[in-house]
PDB file of C-alpha atoms in Angstrom:
ATOM      1  CA  PRO A   1       0.900   3.966  30.973  1.00 38.00           C
ATOM      2  CA  GLY A   2      -0.190   0.983  34.039  1.00 45.00           C
ATOM      3  CA  THR A   3       1.456  -2.821  34.347  1.00 52.00           C
ATOM      4  CA  ARG A   4       2.554  -2.646  30.864  1.00 52.00           C
ATOM      5  CA  GLY A   5       5.220   0.071  31.261  1.00 51.00           C
ATOM      6  CA  THR A   6       5.254   2.854  28.473  1.00 48.00           C
ATOM      7  CA  LEU A   7       5.151   2.439  24.164  1.00 48.00           C
ATOM      8  CA  ASP A   8       7.327   5.744  23.995  1.00 53.00           C
ATOM      9  CA  ASN A   9       9.711   6.460  21.552  1.00 53.00           C
ATOM     10  CA  LEU A  10      13.486   5.646  22.893  1.00 53.00           C
ATOM     11  CA  PRO A  11      15.640   6.466  18.973  1.00 57.00           C
ATOM     12  CA  ASP A  12      18.875   7.056  21.244  1.00 60.00           C
ATOM     13  CA  ILE A  13      18.284   3.172  22.818  1.00 54.00           C
ATOM     14  CA  GLN A  14      19.907   0.769  19.722  1.00 55.00           C
ATOM     15  CA  ARG A  15      18.218  -2.746  19.162  1.00 52.00           C
ATOM     16  CA  GLY A  16      20.796  -5.123  21.696  1.00 53.00           C
ATOM     17  CA  THR A  17      21.021  -2.633  24.286  1.00 52.00           C
ATOM     18  CA  VAL A  18      20.116  -4.147  27.775  1.00 56.00           C
ATOM     19  CA  THR A  19      17.672  -1.744  28.652  1.00 55.00           C
ATOM     20  CA  LEU A  20      15.932  -2.024  32.162  1.00 52.00           C
ATOM     21  CA  LEU A  21      12.559   0.370  32.488  1.00 56.00           C
ATOM     22  CA  ASN A  22      10.741  -0.550  35.446  1.00 62.00           C
ATOM     23  CA  THR A  23      12.633   1.571  38.157  1.00 72.00           C
ATOM     24  CA  LYS A  24      12.650  -1.465  41.031  1.00 77.00           C
ATOM     25  CA  ALA A  25      14.498  -3.523  38.167  1.00 71.00           C
ATOM     26  CA  ASN A  26      17.304  -0.619  37.507  1.00 75.00           C
ATOM     27  CA  GLU A  27      17.408  -0.077  41.252  1.00 81.00           C
ATOM     28  CA  PHE A  28      18.573  -4.087  41.415  1.00 88.00           C
ATOM     29  CA  SER A  29      19.872  -3.775  37.800  1.00 85.00           C
ATOM     30  CA  PRO A  30      22.584  -6.373  38.091  1.00 89.00           C
ATOM     31  CA  PHE A  31      20.784  -8.908  39.902  1.00 93.00           C
ATOM     32  CA  VAL A  32      18.009  -8.658  37.118  1.00 91.00           C
ATOM     33  CA  ARG A  33      20.879  -8.539  34.554  1.00 91.00           C
ATOM     34  CA  ARG A  34      21.867 -11.148  35.742  1.00 93.00           C
ATOM     35  CA  VAL A  35      18.597 -13.437  35.511  1.00 96.00           C
ATOM     36  CA  GLY A  36      17.305 -12.195  32.654  1.00 94.00           C
ATOM     37  CA  GLU A  37      20.257 -12.505  30.525  1.00 94.00           C
ATOM     38  CA  ARG A  38      20.771 -16.120  31.789  1.00 95.00           C
ATOM     39  CA  VAL A  39      16.770 -16.916  30.994  1.00 96.00           C
ATOM     40  CA  PHE A  40      17.693 -15.138  27.588  1.00 94.00           C
ATOM     41  CA  GLN A  41      20.218 -17.333  26.967  1.00 94.00           C
ATOM     42  CA  HIS A  42      18.482 -20.562  27.614  1.00 94.00           C
ATOM     43  CA  LEU A  43      15.140 -19.152  26.137  1.00 93.00           C
ATOM     44  CA  ILE A  44      16.821 -18.598  22.598  1.00 91.00           C
ATOM     45  CA  ILE A  45      18.015 -21.615  22.761  1.00 91.00           C
ATOM     46  CA  ARG A  46      15.050 -23.093  23.008  1.00 89.00           C
ATOM     47  CA  GLN A  47      13.422 -21.161  20.143  1.00 86.00           C
ATOM     48  CA  ARG A  48      16.499 -22.298  17.636  1.00 84.00           C
ATOM     49  CA  ARG A  49      14.339 -25.872  17.743  1.00 86.00           C
ATOM     50  CA  LEU A  50      11.087 -24.171  16.712  1.00 82.00           C
ATOM     51  CA  GLU A  51       9.606 -24.489  13.134  1.00 82.00           C
ATOM     52  CA  LEU A  52       8.989 -21.530  11.001  1.00 78.00           C
ATOM     53  CA  GLU A  53       5.159 -22.653  11.115  1.00 80.00           C
ATOM     54  CA  GLN A  54       5.477 -21.849  15.438  1.00 81.00           C
ATOM     55  CA  ILE A  55       7.024 -19.192  15.270  1.00 81.00           C
ATOM     56  CA  LEU A  56       4.252 -17.924  12.794  1.00 79.00           C
ATOM     57  CA  THR A  57       1.287 -18.930  15.337  1.00 84.00           C
ATOM     58  CA  ALA A  58       2.947 -16.638  17.991  1.00 84.00           C
ATOM     59  CA  ARG A  59       0.234 -13.589  17.532  1.00 85.00           C
ATOM     60  CA  SER A  60       0.940 -12.661  20.578  1.00 89.00           C
ATOM     61  CA  PRO A  61       3.908 -12.156  23.184  1.00 91.00           C
ATOM     62  CA  VAL A  62       3.786 -14.376  25.932  1.00 93.00           C
ATOM     63  CA  GLN A  63       3.532 -13.149  29.248  1.00 95.00           C
ATOM     64  CA  MET A  64       5.554 -15.409  33.314  1.00 96.00           C
ATOM     65  CA  ARG A  65       5.425 -14.297  36.567  1.00 96.00           C
ATOM     66  CA  ALA A  66       8.352 -16.266  38.066  1.00 97.00           C
ATOM     67  CA  ILE A  67       8.911 -15.861  41.778  1.00 98.00           C
ATOM     68  CA  LEU A  68      11.381 -17.025  43.002  1.00 98.00           C
ATOM     69  CA  ASP A  69      12.493 -17.832  47.194  1.00 97.00           C
ATOM     70  CA  SER A  70      14.597 -15.909  49.695  1.00 96.00           C
ATOM     71  CA  ARG A  71      17.760 -17.503  48.576  1.00 97.00           C
ATOM     72  CA  GLY A  72      17.260 -17.018  44.656  1.00 97.00           C
ATOM     73  CA  ARG A  73      15.765 -20.276  43.916  1.00 98.00           C
ATOM     74  CA  LEU A  74      13.166 -20.850  41.883  1.00 98.00           C
ATOM     75  CA  LYS A  75       9.314 -21.060  44.017  1.00 98.00           C
ATOM     76  CA  SER A  76       7.191 -20.937  41.033  1.00 97.00           C
ATOM     77  CA  VAL A  77       6.496 -19.973  37.543  1.00 97.00           C
ATOM     78  CA  GLN A  78       2.834 -19.009  36.216  1.00 96.00           C
ATOM     79  CA  ILE A  79       1.759 -17.779  33.050  1.00 94.00           C
ATOM     80  CA  ASP A  80      -0.298 -14.245  32.972  1.00 93.00           C
ATOM     81  CA  GLY A  81       0.143 -14.691  29.279  1.00 92.00           C
ATOM     82  CA  GLN A  82       0.004 -16.843  25.764  1.00 94.00           C
ATOM     83  CA  SER A  83       1.086 -15.801  22.597  1.00 90.00           C
ATOM     84  CA  GLY A  84      -1.026 -18.025  20.318  1.00 89.00           C
ATOM     85  CA  SER A  85       1.793 -20.975  19.710  1.00 89.00           C
ATOM     86  CA  ALA A  86       2.052 -24.180  22.850  1.00 92.00           C
ATOM     87  CA  ASN A  87       5.080 -24.220  21.874  1.00 90.00           C
ATOM     88  CA  MET A  88       6.464 -20.422  22.442  1.00 89.00           C
ATOM     89  CA  ASP A  89       4.913 -20.587  25.709  1.00 92.00           C
ATOM     90  CA  ASP A  90       6.900 -23.519  26.183  1.00 94.00           C
ATOM     91  CA  THR A  91      10.488 -21.907  25.206  1.00 93.00           C
ATOM     92  CA  LEU A  92       9.733 -19.138  28.227  1.00 94.00           C
ATOM     93  CA  SER A  93       8.468 -21.639  30.489  1.00 96.00           C
ATOM     94  CA  ASP A  94      11.042 -24.299  30.334  1.00 96.00           C
ATOM     95  CA  ALA A  95      14.257 -20.915  30.310  1.00 96.00           C
ATOM     96  CA  LEU A  96      12.895 -20.548  33.244  1.00 97.00           C
ATOM     97  CA  ASN A  97      12.794 -23.356  35.333  1.00 97.00           C
ATOM     98  CA  THR A  98      15.718 -23.904  34.276  1.00 97.00           C
ATOM     99  CA  ALA A  99      17.628 -20.747  34.672  1.00 97.00           C
ATOM    100  CA  ALA A 100      15.584 -18.349  36.876  1.00 97.00           C
ATOM    101  CA  PHE A 101      17.806 -18.565  39.804  1.00 97.00           C
ATOM    102  CA  ASP A 102      20.107 -16.384  41.678  1.00 97.00           C
ATOM    103  CA  ASN A 103      23.187 -17.266  44.090  1.00 95.00           C
ATOM    104  CA  ASN A 104      23.445 -14.330  46.119  1.00 94.00           C
ATOM    105  CA  PRO A 105      20.025 -12.348  45.537  1.00 96.00           C
ATOM    106  CA  PRO A 106      19.741  -8.961  47.285  1.00 95.00           C
ATOM    107  CA  LYS A 107      17.391  -8.950  50.651  1.00 95.00           C
ATOM    108  CA  ALA A 108      16.709  -4.732  49.550  1.00 93.00           C
ATOM    109  CA  ALA A 109      14.554  -6.501  45.988  1.00 94.00           C
ATOM    110  CA  ALA A 110      12.917  -9.063  48.097  1.00 95.00           C
ATOM    111  CA  LYS A 111       8.868  -8.250  48.465  1.00 94.00           C
ATOM    112  CA  PRO A 112       7.580  -8.185  52.142  1.00 94.00           C
ATOM    113  CA  ASN A 113       7.558 -11.915  51.909  1.00 96.00           C
ATOM    114  CA  GLY A 114      11.190 -12.562  51.327  1.00 96.00           C
ATOM    115  CA  ASP A 115      10.555 -13.614  47.433  1.00 97.00           C
ATOM    116  CA  PHE A 116      11.457 -11.944  44.699  1.00 97.00           C
ATOM    117  CA  GLU A 117       9.102 -11.915  41.763  1.00 95.00           C
ATOM    118  CA  PHE A 118       9.715 -10.956  38.566  1.00 95.00           C
ATOM    119  CA  VAL A 119       7.513 -10.773  35.110  1.00 94.00           C
ATOM    120  CA  PHE A 120       9.177 -12.322  31.950  1.00 95.00           C
ATOM    121  CA  GLN A 121       7.483 -10.956  28.833  1.00 94.00           C
ATOM    122  CA  ALA A 122       8.987 -12.905  25.593  1.00 92.00           C
ATOM    123  CA  GLN A 123       7.977 -12.668  21.525  1.00 89.00           C
ATOM    124  CA  LEU A 124       9.552 -13.630  17.981  1.00 82.00           C
ATOM    125  CA  ARG A 125       8.205 -11.307  15.740  1.00 76.00           C
ATOM    126  CA  ALA A 126       9.254 -12.546  11.975  1.00 71.00           C
ATOM    127  CA  TYR A 127      10.538 -10.185   9.149  1.00 67.00           C
ATOM    128  CA  GLN A 128       9.940  -9.898   5.065  1.00 63.00           C
ATOM    129  CA  PRO A 129      11.407 -10.791   3.110  1.00 58.00           C
ATOM    130  CA  GLY A 130      12.797 -14.124   2.570  1.00 60.00           C
ATOM    131  CA  PRO A 131      13.467 -16.699   0.068  1.00 63.00           C
ATOM    132  CA  ALA A 132       9.792 -17.728  -1.346  1.00 64.00           C
ATOM    133  CA  GLY A 133       8.015 -15.872   0.919  1.00 61.00           C
ATOM    134  CA  THR A 134       9.865 -16.651   4.093  1.00 59.00           C
ATOM    135  CA  PRO A 135      10.819 -14.420   6.523  1.00 59.00           C
ATOM    136  CA  GLY A 136      14.309 -13.158   6.282  1.00 61.00           C
ATOM    137  CA  ARG A 137      15.266 -12.711  10.478  1.00 70.00           C
ATOM    138  CA  ILE A 138      14.097 -13.726  13.078  1.00 76.00           C
ATOM    139  CA  GLU A 139      13.932 -11.527  16.096  1.00 81.00           C
ATOM    140  CA  SER A 140      13.766 -12.276  19.436  1.00 85.00           C
ATOM    141  CA  ARG A 141      12.962  -9.986  22.365  1.00 88.00           C
ATOM    142  CA  LEU A 142      12.427 -10.356  26.209  1.00 91.00           C
ATOM    143  CA  SER A 143      11.512  -8.026  28.440  1.00 91.00           C
ATOM    144  CA  VAL A 144      12.074  -8.208  32.673  1.00 92.00           C
ATOM    145  CA  ALA A 145      10.212  -6.346  34.768  1.00 89.00           C
ATOM    146  CA  LEU A 146      11.275  -6.171  38.996  1.00 90.00           C
ATOM    147  CA  LEU A 147       7.566  -6.241  41.244  1.00 89.00           C
TER     148      LEU A 147
END
């Protein structure tokens, strides 16, 4: 409940499936998916450059708010919550500044002032075991909400 959504177990939703569990995001899913997938692609590219230590210092998700203007161009990016790793936080900020836009935003999805407000939350999770105690795999997650 609240602004973060629900932590319900959803066993029929498989890892890798694009899910939009925010009502407005669901209603405008093609728009949210276009923006979200583009940001996620750029996020993955940037995260691959991180050192293991930079990943492991991220203790929580990083959350940022992105505002697109009425024409779908990025207007502003604001950090709402830090991960504990400045490098991890920078990967989301860089991805948003590069890829948070849309050439055909639906006018009905806009806020009363004409802007489109997104909340992005990114997290890297390291899973053990790997060689010499290092993570065996690292999973990247991105949540997108349209307010």
